[in-house]
Short mmCIF file of C-alpha atoms in Angstrom, two decimals:
data_model
loop_
_atom_site.label_atom_id
_atom_site.label_comp_id
_atom_site.label_asym_id
_atom_site.label_seq_id
_atom_site.Cartn_x
_atom_site.Cartn_y
_atom_site.Cartn_z
CA MET A 1 29.14 31.02 36.53
CA LYS A 2 27.10 34.15 35.91
CA ARG A 3 23.29 33.91 35.81
CA THR A 4 23.14 35.28 32.23
CA THR A 5 25.54 32.57 31.04
CA ILE A 6 23.43 29.87 32.66
CA LEU A 7 20.30 31.20 30.98
CA ILE A 8 21.98 31.27 27.56
CA LEU A 9 23.18 27.69 27.94
CA ALA A 10 19.73 26.57 29.03
CA PHE A 11 18.16 28.23 25.98
CA LEU A 12 20.66 26.59 23.63
CA LEU A 13 20.03 23.20 25.22
CA PHE A 14 16.27 23.68 24.87
CA GLY A 15 16.64 24.53 21.17
CA THR A 16 18.74 21.40 20.61
CA THR A 17 16.11 19.27 22.31
CA ILE A 18 13.43 20.48 19.90
CA HIS A 19 15.60 19.62 16.91
CA LEU A 20 16.41 16.14 18.22
CA SER A 21 12.76 15.29 18.83
CA ALA A 22 11.94 16.37 15.28
CA GLN A 23 14.69 14.22 13.83
CA THR A 24 13.78 11.06 15.72
CA ALA A 25 10.02 11.16 15.20
CA LYS A 26 8.47 13.64 12.79
CA PRO A 27 4.96 14.47 13.95
CA ASN A 28 2.08 14.50 11.52
CA VAL A 29 0.66 18.02 11.36
CA ILE A 30 -2.96 18.96 10.72
CA PHE A 31 -3.86 22.64 10.50
CA ILE A 32 -7.64 22.97 10.79
CA TYR A 33 -8.60 26.46 9.61
CA ALA A 34 -12.11 27.73 10.31
CA ASP A 35 -13.70 30.56 8.34
CA ASP A 36 -15.11 33.65 10.11
CA LEU A 37 -15.14 31.96 13.54
CA GLY A 38 -14.95 34.44 16.40
CA TYR A 39 -13.02 34.38 19.66
CA GLY A 40 -16.26 33.99 21.59
CA ASP A 41 -17.89 31.36 19.36
CA LEU A 42 -16.59 28.31 21.27
CA SER A 43 -17.59 27.15 24.71
CA CYS A 44 -13.92 26.69 25.66
CA TYR A 45 -13.56 30.44 25.01
CA GLY A 46 -16.53 31.37 27.15
CA ALA A 47 -19.59 30.90 24.93
CA THR A 48 -22.65 29.83 26.90
CA LYS A 49 -25.33 29.74 24.20
CA ILE A 50 -23.53 27.06 22.19
CA ASN A 51 -21.60 23.93 23.19
CA THR A 52 -18.54 22.75 21.26
CA PRO A 53 -17.44 19.56 23.08
CA ASN A 54 -14.86 18.33 20.59
CA LEU A 55 -12.95 21.59 20.43
CA ASP A 56 -13.30 21.88 24.20
CA LYS A 57 -11.63 18.46 24.49
CA LEU A 58 -8.87 19.52 22.11
CA ALA A 59 -8.27 22.64 24.21
CA LYS A 60 -8.41 20.76 27.51
CA ASN A 61 -5.70 18.38 26.36
CA GLY A 62 -3.52 21.04 24.73
CA ILE A 63 -2.85 24.77 24.73
CA ARG A 64 -5.60 27.34 24.41
CA PHE A 65 -4.11 30.66 23.35
CA THR A 66 -5.81 33.86 24.46
CA ASN A 67 -3.68 36.13 22.25
CA GLY A 68 -3.59 34.23 18.96
CA HIS A 69 -3.97 36.20 15.75
CA SER A 70 -4.48 35.98 12.04
CA THR A 71 -2.62 38.73 10.20
CA SER A 72 -5.79 40.17 8.74
CA ALA A 73 -9.46 40.70 9.40
CA THR A 74 -10.44 39.09 6.09
CA CYS A 75 -9.79 35.70 4.55
CA THR A 76 -7.57 36.04 1.47
CA PRO A 77 -4.80 38.09 3.11
CA SER A 78 -4.75 35.85 6.20
CA ARG A 79 -4.40 32.76 4.02
CA PHE A 80 -1.68 34.41 1.97
CA ALA A 81 0.28 35.07 5.17
CA VAL A 82 -0.09 31.44 6.29
CA MET A 83 1.28 30.19 2.98
CA THR A 84 4.13 32.69 2.56
CA GLY A 85 5.13 33.93 6.02
CA GLN A 86 4.76 37.47 4.69
CA TYR A 87 2.56 40.34 5.75
CA PRO A 88 -0.02 40.37 2.93
CA TRP A 89 -0.08 44.15 2.61
CA ARG A 90 3.47 43.95 1.25
CA GLN A 91 2.12 42.48 -2.00
CA LYS A 92 -0.50 44.11 -4.20
CA GLY A 93 -3.63 42.13 -5.00
CA THR A 94 -3.96 40.30 -1.69
CA GLU A 95 -7.36 41.76 -0.82
CA ILE A 96 -10.50 39.57 -0.84
CA LEU A 97 -10.36 37.88 -4.23
CA PRO A 98 -13.21 37.21 -6.67
CA GLY A 99 -13.71 33.59 -7.62
CA ASP A 100 -11.95 33.96 -10.97
CA ALA A 101 -8.75 35.60 -9.68
CA ALA A 102 -5.28 34.48 -10.74
CA LEU A 103 -2.99 32.74 -8.24
CA ILE A 104 -1.40 35.29 -5.88
CA VAL A 105 1.01 32.97 -4.03
CA PRO A 106 4.44 32.98 -5.71
CA THR A 107 5.45 29.56 -7.01
CA ASN A 108 9.19 30.25 -6.82
CA THR A 109 9.58 30.97 -3.10
CA THR A 110 9.37 29.02 0.14
CA THR A 111 5.86 28.26 1.36
CA LEU A 112 4.53 26.38 4.38
CA PRO A 113 3.71 23.19 2.44
CA LYS A 114 7.10 23.31 0.68
CA VAL A 115 8.80 23.24 4.08
CA PHE A 116 7.01 20.01 4.91
CA LYS A 117 7.69 18.53 1.46
CA LYS A 118 11.39 19.25 1.88
CA ALA A 119 11.27 17.41 5.20
CA GLY A 120 9.81 14.32 3.49
CA TYR A 121 6.13 14.87 4.29
CA GLN A 122 3.15 14.13 2.08
CA THR A 123 1.16 17.36 1.83
CA ALA A 124 -2.48 18.14 1.08
CA VAL A 125 -4.97 20.97 1.15
CA VAL A 126 -8.64 20.08 1.52
CA GLY A 127 -11.33 22.75 1.66
CA LYS A 128 -11.54 26.43 0.86
CA TRP A 129 -8.65 27.90 -1.15
CA HIS A 130 -9.39 31.55 -2.07
CA LEU A 131 -5.85 32.39 -3.18
CA GLY A 132 -6.54 32.41 -6.90
CA LEU A 133 -5.94 29.92 -9.69
CA GLY A 134 -4.16 30.13 -13.03
CA LYS A 135 -2.07 32.93 -14.45
CA GLN A 136 -4.86 35.32 -15.37
CA VAL A 137 -8.45 36.22 -14.58
CA GLU A 138 -9.96 34.97 -17.82
CA LYS A 139 -9.34 31.25 -17.80
CA ASN A 140 -10.70 28.08 -19.34
CA TRP A 141 -12.37 26.23 -16.49
CA ASN A 142 -13.04 23.21 -18.73
CA THR A 143 -9.45 21.99 -18.82
CA GLU A 144 -6.61 21.85 -16.32
CA VAL A 145 -6.36 25.12 -14.38
CA THR A 146 -2.79 25.81 -13.36
CA PRO A 147 -0.87 27.03 -11.42
CA GLY A 148 -2.68 26.41 -8.16
CA PRO A 149 -2.21 24.65 -4.81
CA ASN A 150 -0.08 21.89 -6.30
CA GLU A 151 2.43 24.41 -7.63
CA VAL A 152 2.92 26.05 -4.22
CA GLY A 153 3.73 22.82 -2.40
CA PHE A 154 0.73 20.52 -2.06
CA ASP A 155 1.00 16.95 -3.38
CA TYR A 156 -2.79 16.70 -3.32
CA SER A 157 -5.53 19.30 -3.38
CA PHE A 158 -9.30 19.05 -3.13
CA ILE A 159 -10.77 22.53 -2.95
CA PHE A 160 -13.36 24.95 -4.06
CA PRO A 161 -11.75 27.93 -5.80
CA ALA A 162 -12.83 30.83 -3.59
CA THR A 163 -15.68 30.94 -1.06
CA ALA A 164 -19.04 29.26 -0.87
CA ASP A 165 -20.84 32.49 -1.75
CA ARG A 166 -18.84 33.03 -4.94
CA VAL A 167 -18.94 31.27 -8.30
CA PRO A 168 -17.78 28.88 -9.62
CA THR A 169 -19.54 26.64 -7.10
CA VAL A 170 -17.59 23.50 -7.96
CA PHE A 171 -15.03 21.17 -6.43
CA MET A 172 -11.56 20.95 -7.93
CA GLU A 173 -9.32 17.94 -7.45
CA ASN A 174 -5.75 18.90 -8.20
CA HIS A 175 -6.05 20.88 -11.44
CA LYS A 176 -9.48 19.78 -12.66
CA ILE A 177 -13.11 20.45 -11.85
CA LEU A 178 -14.76 17.33 -10.49
CA ALA A 179 -17.68 15.81 -12.45
CA LEU A 180 -17.38 18.29 -15.31
CA ASP A 181 -19.47 17.52 -18.39
CA GLN A 182 -17.65 18.83 -21.47
CA THR A 183 -20.99 19.22 -23.25
CA ASP A 184 -21.99 21.75 -20.59
CA PRO A 185 -18.87 23.96 -20.34
CA ILE A 186 -18.37 26.41 -17.51
CA ARG A 187 -18.00 30.13 -17.96
CA VAL A 188 -17.52 32.63 -15.14
CA ASP A 189 -17.74 36.43 -15.16
CA TYR A 190 -17.71 38.87 -12.26
CA LYS A 191 -18.65 41.94 -14.30
CA ASN A 192 -21.34 40.94 -16.76
CA PRO A 193 -24.14 38.32 -16.67
CA VAL A 194 -23.46 35.14 -18.62
CA GLY A 195 -25.78 32.28 -19.52
CA ASN A 196 -29.46 31.88 -18.80
CA ASP A 197 -29.42 30.79 -15.16
CA PRO A 198 -31.77 32.89 -13.01
CA THR A 199 -30.32 35.42 -10.61
CA GLY A 200 -31.37 36.18 -7.06
CA LYS A 201 -32.00 39.78 -8.01
CA GLU A 202 -34.48 38.94 -10.75
CA HIS A 203 -36.04 35.83 -9.20
CA PRO A 204 -36.05 36.11 -5.38
CA GLU A 205 -38.99 33.69 -5.30
CA LEU A 206 -36.57 30.87 -6.21
CA LEU A 207 -34.38 31.39 -3.14
CA LYS A 208 -34.40 29.16 -0.07
CA LEU A 209 -32.00 31.62 1.61
CA LYS A 210 -32.75 35.26 0.92
CA SER A 211 -29.93 37.69 0.23
CA SER A 212 -29.38 40.66 2.52
CA ALA A 213 -29.89 44.00 0.85
CA GLY A 214 -26.88 45.79 -0.59
CA GLN A 215 -24.28 43.05 -0.20
CA GLY A 216 -24.22 41.61 -3.71
CA HIS A 217 -25.25 38.03 -3.00
CA ASN A 218 -27.97 38.09 -5.61
CA ASN A 219 -26.29 37.02 -8.86
CA THR A 220 -26.44 33.47 -10.32
CA ILE A 221 -28.58 31.10 -8.26
CA VAL A 222 -27.00 27.75 -7.37
CA ASN A 223 -28.84 25.29 -5.12
CA SER A 224 -31.56 27.91 -4.57
CA ILE A 225 -29.01 30.37 -3.15
CA GLY A 226 -27.87 33.57 -4.85
CA ARG A 227 -24.11 33.98 -5.25
CA ILE A 228 -21.58 36.72 -5.96
CA GLY A 229 -20.67 36.60 -9.64
CA TYR A 230 -22.20 35.05 -12.75
CA MET A 231 -21.81 31.48 -13.94
CA GLU A 232 -23.15 29.34 -16.75
CA GLY A 233 -22.71 25.65 -17.43
CA GLY A 234 -21.26 22.92 -15.23
CA HIS A 235 -24.66 21.96 -13.86
CA LYS A 236 -23.63 18.40 -12.96
CA ALA A 237 -20.48 19.67 -11.29
CA ARG A 238 -22.19 22.21 -9.06
CA TRP A 239 -22.20 21.31 -5.40
CA THR A 240 -25.10 21.03 -2.98
CA ASP A 241 -24.32 23.24 0.00
CA GLU A 242 -25.56 20.72 2.55
CA GLU A 243 -22.96 18.21 1.29
CA VAL A 244 -19.91 20.49 1.05
CA SER A 245 -18.65 20.01 4.60
CA THR A 246 -19.00 16.24 4.66
CA THR A 247 -17.37 15.99 1.23
CA PHE A 248 -14.33 17.86 2.51
CA LEU A 249 -14.28 15.67 5.62
CA THR A 250 -14.33 12.51 3.52
CA LYS A 251 -11.41 13.71 1.41
CA ALA A 252 -9.44 14.73 4.51
CA ARG A 253 -10.03 11.34 6.14
CA ASP A 254 -9.03 9.58 2.91
CA PHE A 255 -5.73 11.48 2.87
CA ILE A 256 -5.01 10.59 6.50
CA GLU A 257 -5.82 6.91 5.89
CA LYS A 258 -3.66 6.76 2.78
CA ASN A 259 -0.67 8.32 4.55
CA LYS A 260 -0.99 6.74 7.98
CA ASN A 261 2.41 5.05 7.65
CA GLN A 262 4.38 8.17 6.69
CA PRO A 263 4.55 11.74 7.96
CA PHE A 264 1.92 14.05 6.48
CA PHE A 265 0.86 17.68 6.58
CA LEU A 266 -2.84 18.37 6.06
CA TYR A 267 -4.13 21.92 5.62
CA PHE A 268 -7.84 21.33 6.30
CA THR A 269 -9.68 24.55 5.53
CA LEU A 270 -13.28 24.39 6.73
CA THR A 271 -16.01 26.55 5.25
CA GLU A 272 -17.92 27.05 8.51
CA PRO A 273 -19.33 29.42 9.66
CA HIS A 274 -18.84 31.49 6.48
CA VAL A 275 -21.92 32.35 4.43
CA PRO A 276 -24.04 30.94 2.97
CA ARG A 277 -24.68 28.94 6.12
CA MET A 278 -26.43 25.85 4.91
CA PRO A 279 -25.24 22.92 7.05
CA ALA A 280 -26.19 19.29 6.59
CA THR A 281 -29.77 18.48 7.53
CA MET A 282 -28.72 16.68 10.72
CA PHE A 283 -27.41 19.99 12.13
CA LYS A 284 -30.22 22.30 11.07
CA GLY A 285 -32.11 23.64 14.07
CA LYS A 286 -29.73 22.03 16.56
CA SER A 287 -28.42 25.28 18.03
CA GLU A 288 -30.16 28.26 19.56
CA LEU A 289 -28.34 30.62 17.21
CA GLY A 290 -29.92 29.98 13.83
CA LEU A 291 -28.03 28.59 10.85
CA ARG A 292 -24.78 30.21 11.96
CA GLY A 293 -24.91 28.33 15.25
CA ASP A 294 -25.85 25.13 13.42
CA ALA A 295 -22.80 25.58 11.18
CA ILE A 296 -20.55 25.93 14.24
CA LEU A 297 -21.96 22.68 15.61
CA GLN A 298 -21.16 21.04 12.27
CA LEU A 299 -17.63 22.46 12.47
CA ASP A 300 -17.15 21.04 15.97
CA TRP A 301 -18.46 17.63 14.89
CA THR A 302 -16.08 17.64 11.93
CA VAL A 303 -13.11 18.26 14.21
CA GLY A 304 -14.35 15.42 16.40
CA GLN A 305 -14.43 13.05 13.44
CA ILE A 306 -10.78 13.82 12.65
CA MET A 307 -9.84 13.27 16.31
CA LYS A 308 -11.64 9.90 16.37
CA GLN A 309 -9.91 8.78 13.19
CA LEU A 310 -6.50 9.64 14.61
CA GLU A 311 -7.28 7.66 17.76
CA TYR A 312 -8.55 4.69 15.75
CA LEU A 313 -5.40 4.66 13.61
CA LYS A 314 -3.25 5.16 16.73
CA LEU A 315 -1.85 8.35 15.23
CA ASP A 316 -3.10 10.73 17.91
CA LYS A 317 0.10 10.67 19.98
CA ASN A 318 2.23 11.57 16.97
CA THR A 319 -0.05 14.17 15.41
CA LEU A 320 0.12 17.88 16.13
CA ILE A 321 -3.24 19.58 15.57
CA ILE A 322 -3.51 23.33 15.12
CA PHE A 323 -6.98 24.86 15.16
CA SER A 324 -7.65 28.50 14.37
CA SER A 325 -9.74 30.88 12.23
CA ASP A 326 -8.80 33.12 9.31
CA ASN A 327 -10.41 36.20 10.85
CA GLY A 328 -13.02 37.34 13.31
CA PRO A 329 -16.79 36.91 13.20
CA VAL A 330 -19.60 38.54 11.28
CA LEU A 331 -23.31 37.87 11.67
CA ASP A 332 -24.98 39.48 8.64
CA ASP A 333 -22.58 38.90 5.75
CA GLY A 334 -24.97 38.64 2.83
CA TYR A 335 -27.92 36.41 3.75
CA GLU A 336 -30.97 36.54 5.99
CA ASP A 337 -30.23 33.43 8.05
CA GLU A 338 -31.34 34.52 11.57
CA ALA A 339 -27.73 34.97 12.72
CA VAL A 340 -28.62 38.48 13.92
CA THR A 341 -32.11 37.89 15.25
CA LYS A 342 -31.10 34.78 17.23
CA SER A 343 -27.83 36.13 18.59
CA VAL A 344 -29.24 37.46 21.87
CA GLY A 345 -27.01 36.31 24.70
CA HIS A 346 -24.15 35.28 22.41
CA GLN A 347 -21.04 37.41 21.86
CA PRO A 348 -19.15 35.96 18.88
CA SER A 349 -16.29 38.42 19.47
CA GLY A 350 -16.08 37.66 23.18
CA ILE A 351 -14.91 40.68 25.16
CA PHE A 352 -13.28 42.25 22.11
CA ARG A 353 -14.46 45.06 19.89
CA GLY A 354 -15.16 44.85 16.15
CA GLY A 355 -15.19 41.71 14.03
CA LYS A 356 -14.46 40.64 10.49
CA TYR A 357 -13.20 43.57 8.34
CA SER A 358 -12.27 45.59 11.46
CA SER A 359 -8.99 47.02 12.77
CA PHE A 360 -10.20 46.46 16.31
CA GLU A 361 -9.04 43.33 18.16
CA ALA A 362 -11.92 41.05 17.18
CA GLY A 363 -10.86 41.35 13.55
CA THR A 364 -7.75 39.25 14.07
CA ARG A 365 -7.78 37.87 17.64
CA VAL A 366 -9.21 34.43 17.03
CA PRO A 367 -9.46 31.01 18.66
CA TRP A 368 -6.14 29.17 18.58
CA ILE A 369 -5.68 25.68 19.99
CA MET A 370 -2.57 23.45 19.79
CA SER A 371 -2.69 19.74 20.67
CA TRP A 372 0.10 17.16 20.60
CA PRO A 373 -0.62 14.51 23.26
CA GLY A 374 2.42 13.59 25.30
CA THR A 375 4.44 16.53 24.01
CA ILE A 376 2.27 19.59 24.64
CA LEU A 377 1.06 19.80 28.22
CA PRO A 378 -2.41 21.26 28.91
CA LYS A 379 -2.41 24.96 29.69
CA VAL A 380 -3.78 28.38 28.79
CA SER A 381 -1.21 30.69 27.22
CA GLU A 382 -1.16 34.46 26.96
CA ALA A 383 1.73 34.44 24.47
CA MET A 384 1.09 36.55 21.38
CA VAL A 385 1.31 34.26 18.35
CA CYS A 386 0.41 34.80 14.71
CA GLN A 387 -0.47 32.31 11.98
CA MET A 388 2.18 33.89 9.77
CA ASP A 389 4.77 32.44 12.17
CA LEU A 390 3.96 28.82 11.38
CA LEU A 391 6.42 28.98 8.47
CA ALA A 392 9.48 29.92 10.55
CA SER A 393 8.41 27.82 13.54
CA PHE A 394 8.00 24.58 11.59
CA SER A 395 11.16 25.30 9.61
CA TYR A 396 12.95 25.36 12.95
CA LEU A 397 11.19 22.27 14.28
CA LEU A 398 12.14 20.31 11.18
CA ASN A 399 15.68 21.71 11.18
CA LEU A 400 15.27 23.31 7.75
CA PRO A 401 16.65 26.87 7.81
CA LEU A 402 14.81 29.29 5.57
CA PRO A 403 16.80 30.46 2.51
CA ALA A 404 19.05 33.38 3.40
CA ASP A 405 18.05 35.27 0.26
CA GLU A 406 14.33 35.17 1.09
CA THR A 407 13.14 37.86 3.47
CA THR A 408 10.24 36.90 5.68
CA ASP A 409 8.04 38.45 8.36
CA SER A 410 7.56 35.03 9.96
CA GLU A 411 9.15 34.57 13.40
CA ASN A 412 10.11 31.38 15.18
CA VAL A 413 7.70 31.17 18.13
CA LEU A 414 7.97 27.41 18.48
CA PRO A 415 8.69 27.47 22.25
CA ALA A 416 5.40 29.33 22.78
CA LEU A 417 3.50 27.05 20.39
CA LEU A 418 4.71 23.97 22.28
CA GLY A 419 4.00 25.54 25.67
CA LYS A 420 7.66 25.71 26.64
CA SER A 421 7.63 29.49 26.94
CA THR A 422 5.17 32.24 27.80
CA LYS A 423 6.87 34.56 25.33
CA GLY A 424 5.67 34.77 21.77
CA ARG A 425 5.95 37.73 19.45
CA THR A 426 6.81 41.10 20.93
CA THR A 427 5.44 43.08 17.99
CA LEU A 428 2.68 42.37 15.49
CA ILE A 429 1.06 44.37 12.71
CA THR A 430 -2.58 43.52 12.05
CA GLN A 431 -4.66 44.47 9.03
CA GLY A 432 -8.30 45.46 9.09
CA GLY A 433 -8.89 48.65 7.20
CA PRO A 434 -6.06 50.79 8.60
CA LEU A 435 -3.01 48.87 9.81
CA ALA A 436 -2.48 48.52 13.54
CA ILE A 437 0.63 47.68 15.52
CA ILE A 438 0.72 45.87 18.85
CA LYS A 439 3.77 45.93 21.13
CA ASN A 440 3.84 45.01 24.81
CA ASN A 441 0.04 45.13 24.74
CA TRP A 442 -0.04 48.73 23.54
CA LYS A 443 -1.98 49.01 20.30
CA TYR A 444 -1.79 51.87 17.84
CA ILE A 445 -4.20 52.06 14.88
CA GLU A 446 -2.96 54.38 12.15
CA PRO A 447 -5.25 57.11 10.79
CA GLY A 448 -7.55 55.93 8.04
CA LYS A 449 -10.30 56.95 5.68
CA GLY A 450 -13.72 55.37 5.45
CA ILE A 451 -16.72 54.63 7.60
CA ALA A 452 -16.37 54.03 11.33
CA TYR A 453 -19.42 51.75 11.43
CA ASP A 454 -20.67 49.46 8.66
CA LYS A 455 -24.46 49.38 8.86
CA LEU A 456 -24.71 46.41 6.48
CA THR A 457 -22.64 44.07 8.65
CA GLY A 458 -23.20 45.82 11.98
CA ILE A 459 -19.45 46.03 12.67
CA GLU A 460 -17.29 48.84 14.05
CA MET A 461 -14.48 49.19 11.54
CA GLY A 462 -11.81 50.75 13.74
CA VAL A 463 -11.38 53.71 11.40
CA SER A 464 -10.48 57.17 12.67
CA ALA A 465 -8.99 60.12 10.83
CA SER A 466 -6.66 60.93 13.74
CA GLY A 467 -5.39 57.51 14.79
CA GLN A 468 -6.02 55.59 18.01
CA LEU A 469 -4.07 54.18 20.96
CA TYR A 470 -5.25 51.52 23.39
CA ASN A 471 -3.72 49.83 26.40
CA LEU A 472 -4.79 46.21 25.97
CA ASN A 473 -3.51 45.30 29.44
CA THR A 474 -6.14 47.42 31.13
CA ASP A 475 -8.60 47.85 28.28
CA PRO A 476 -8.75 44.72 26.08
CA GLY A 477 -12.12 45.85 24.76
CA GLU A 478 -10.58 49.03 23.31
CA THR A 479 -13.17 51.26 24.91
CA GLU A 480 -10.89 54.25 25.63
CA ASN A 481 -8.68 55.89 23.03
CA VAL A 482 -5.74 57.26 25.08
CA LEU A 483 -3.81 58.76 22.16
CA ASP A 484 -3.91 62.30 23.59
CA LYS A 485 -2.96 61.10 27.07
CA TYR A 486 0.03 59.06 25.86
CA ALA A 487 1.12 60.99 22.78
CA SER A 488 4.76 59.88 23.07
CA LYS A 489 3.75 56.20 23.10
CA ALA A 490 1.56 56.73 20.04
CA LYS A 491 4.45 58.45 18.25
CA GLU A 492 6.81 55.60 19.20
CA LEU A 493 4.47 52.96 17.79
CA ALA A 494 3.67 54.98 14.67
CA THR A 495 7.40 55.32 13.97
CA LEU A 496 7.93 51.59 14.47
CA LEU A 497 4.97 50.77 12.22
CA ASN A 498 6.37 52.93 9.43
CA ALA A 499 9.81 51.39 9.83
CA ILE A 500 8.44 47.85 9.49
CA LYS A 501 6.33 48.89 6.50
CA ALA A 502 9.45 50.28 4.83
CA LYS A 503 11.44 47.01 5.10
#
């Protein structure tokens, strides 16, 4: 028998094995999604100024990916890709959304939670949403707001609408704002001031966390912190920042407890270390890195609490945990919280260049850990994987083919995710400012307009009017643009990028 025939048979047998294991014992799946956490922010990824023991344990017992990516260097588009399996730049309106945006995830197509629902799972999202709510921008927040997470596949949702630095600063359970007093109705506006609440711009003396200049975090004050956007009403419903993380943890643990006897999918979207960084009191001052470091310690503790609960309920052996981040890191992103002044000796981007908002590697190359005790063997993997591929990969694991009439950018990389293969994606397009394409560790960044360096955030944006080419095998830090030296390679990648964009 020829060697190629043997290899084909072995591959087919391996694929069958995955399907059989899924049919006999469906694993619970928890996707823990951090916010603005960098590749170098965890001790298991080389950080020395901060210690993250729970995530280190998760990585030690599972797979730590060194080439794991979000699709985008900002939050909304990355989250859109997770839900839909589509490159976000294919759909208009997937940029960073204001807090009053309409829902951007289609309700009539396959989504990640719908795959699990079809397989008989109970599904929930707990944490940050930031994919819009309702059918239009102007909405009545004082009644049910729909469509939202429930309409795209989640049986249960406990969220805040956008980000912690944007109004409305409220929790929503399924379609309703929690603790809303109808005698104090909520109104939100991102263009014009509403109500009589003080703003950070007019009353900086009321702030416990000062806004950075020029970044817009000086509108309505909530919990002594200026926000983006204007809000009136809902005073009893407004959260206290120090309690946000533990509230989300409580709701996540409640969902796990309630569904311990049936398969579940939990999309647990943490707010750390996104601004405003205002962790619970027990974490303040516990790191050497200011409030940002304290928030990362809170994040690590939160992951540890989920791990302990799974062990206590004896669910740990049948639960697959995915941990990653929606984009790369940023230090000064709107507030003066000592993240910059106390960062000496800490490289949140690791060896990579750029960060949040950037087309360089640190914009999308993020921590990625997979743990499934007894099924995933401990290792470090160099396979290139993308969060967008969870849709196709879990569809395959659960033996639920994606509809033939729905095109998707998601690829089945399940063998890599389970540590059965060192091969992941061969080609990936990432989105910072200009799009970039990576193939066989060659990276081409298309020409773009805009600033090369953002002084407000202190981040190199990866923008060049003439395009850029990097060999990530020899230069992972993207220090040398070799476009002129390898013009034919740049042309090849540019042609491929345009072809994928045209699909």
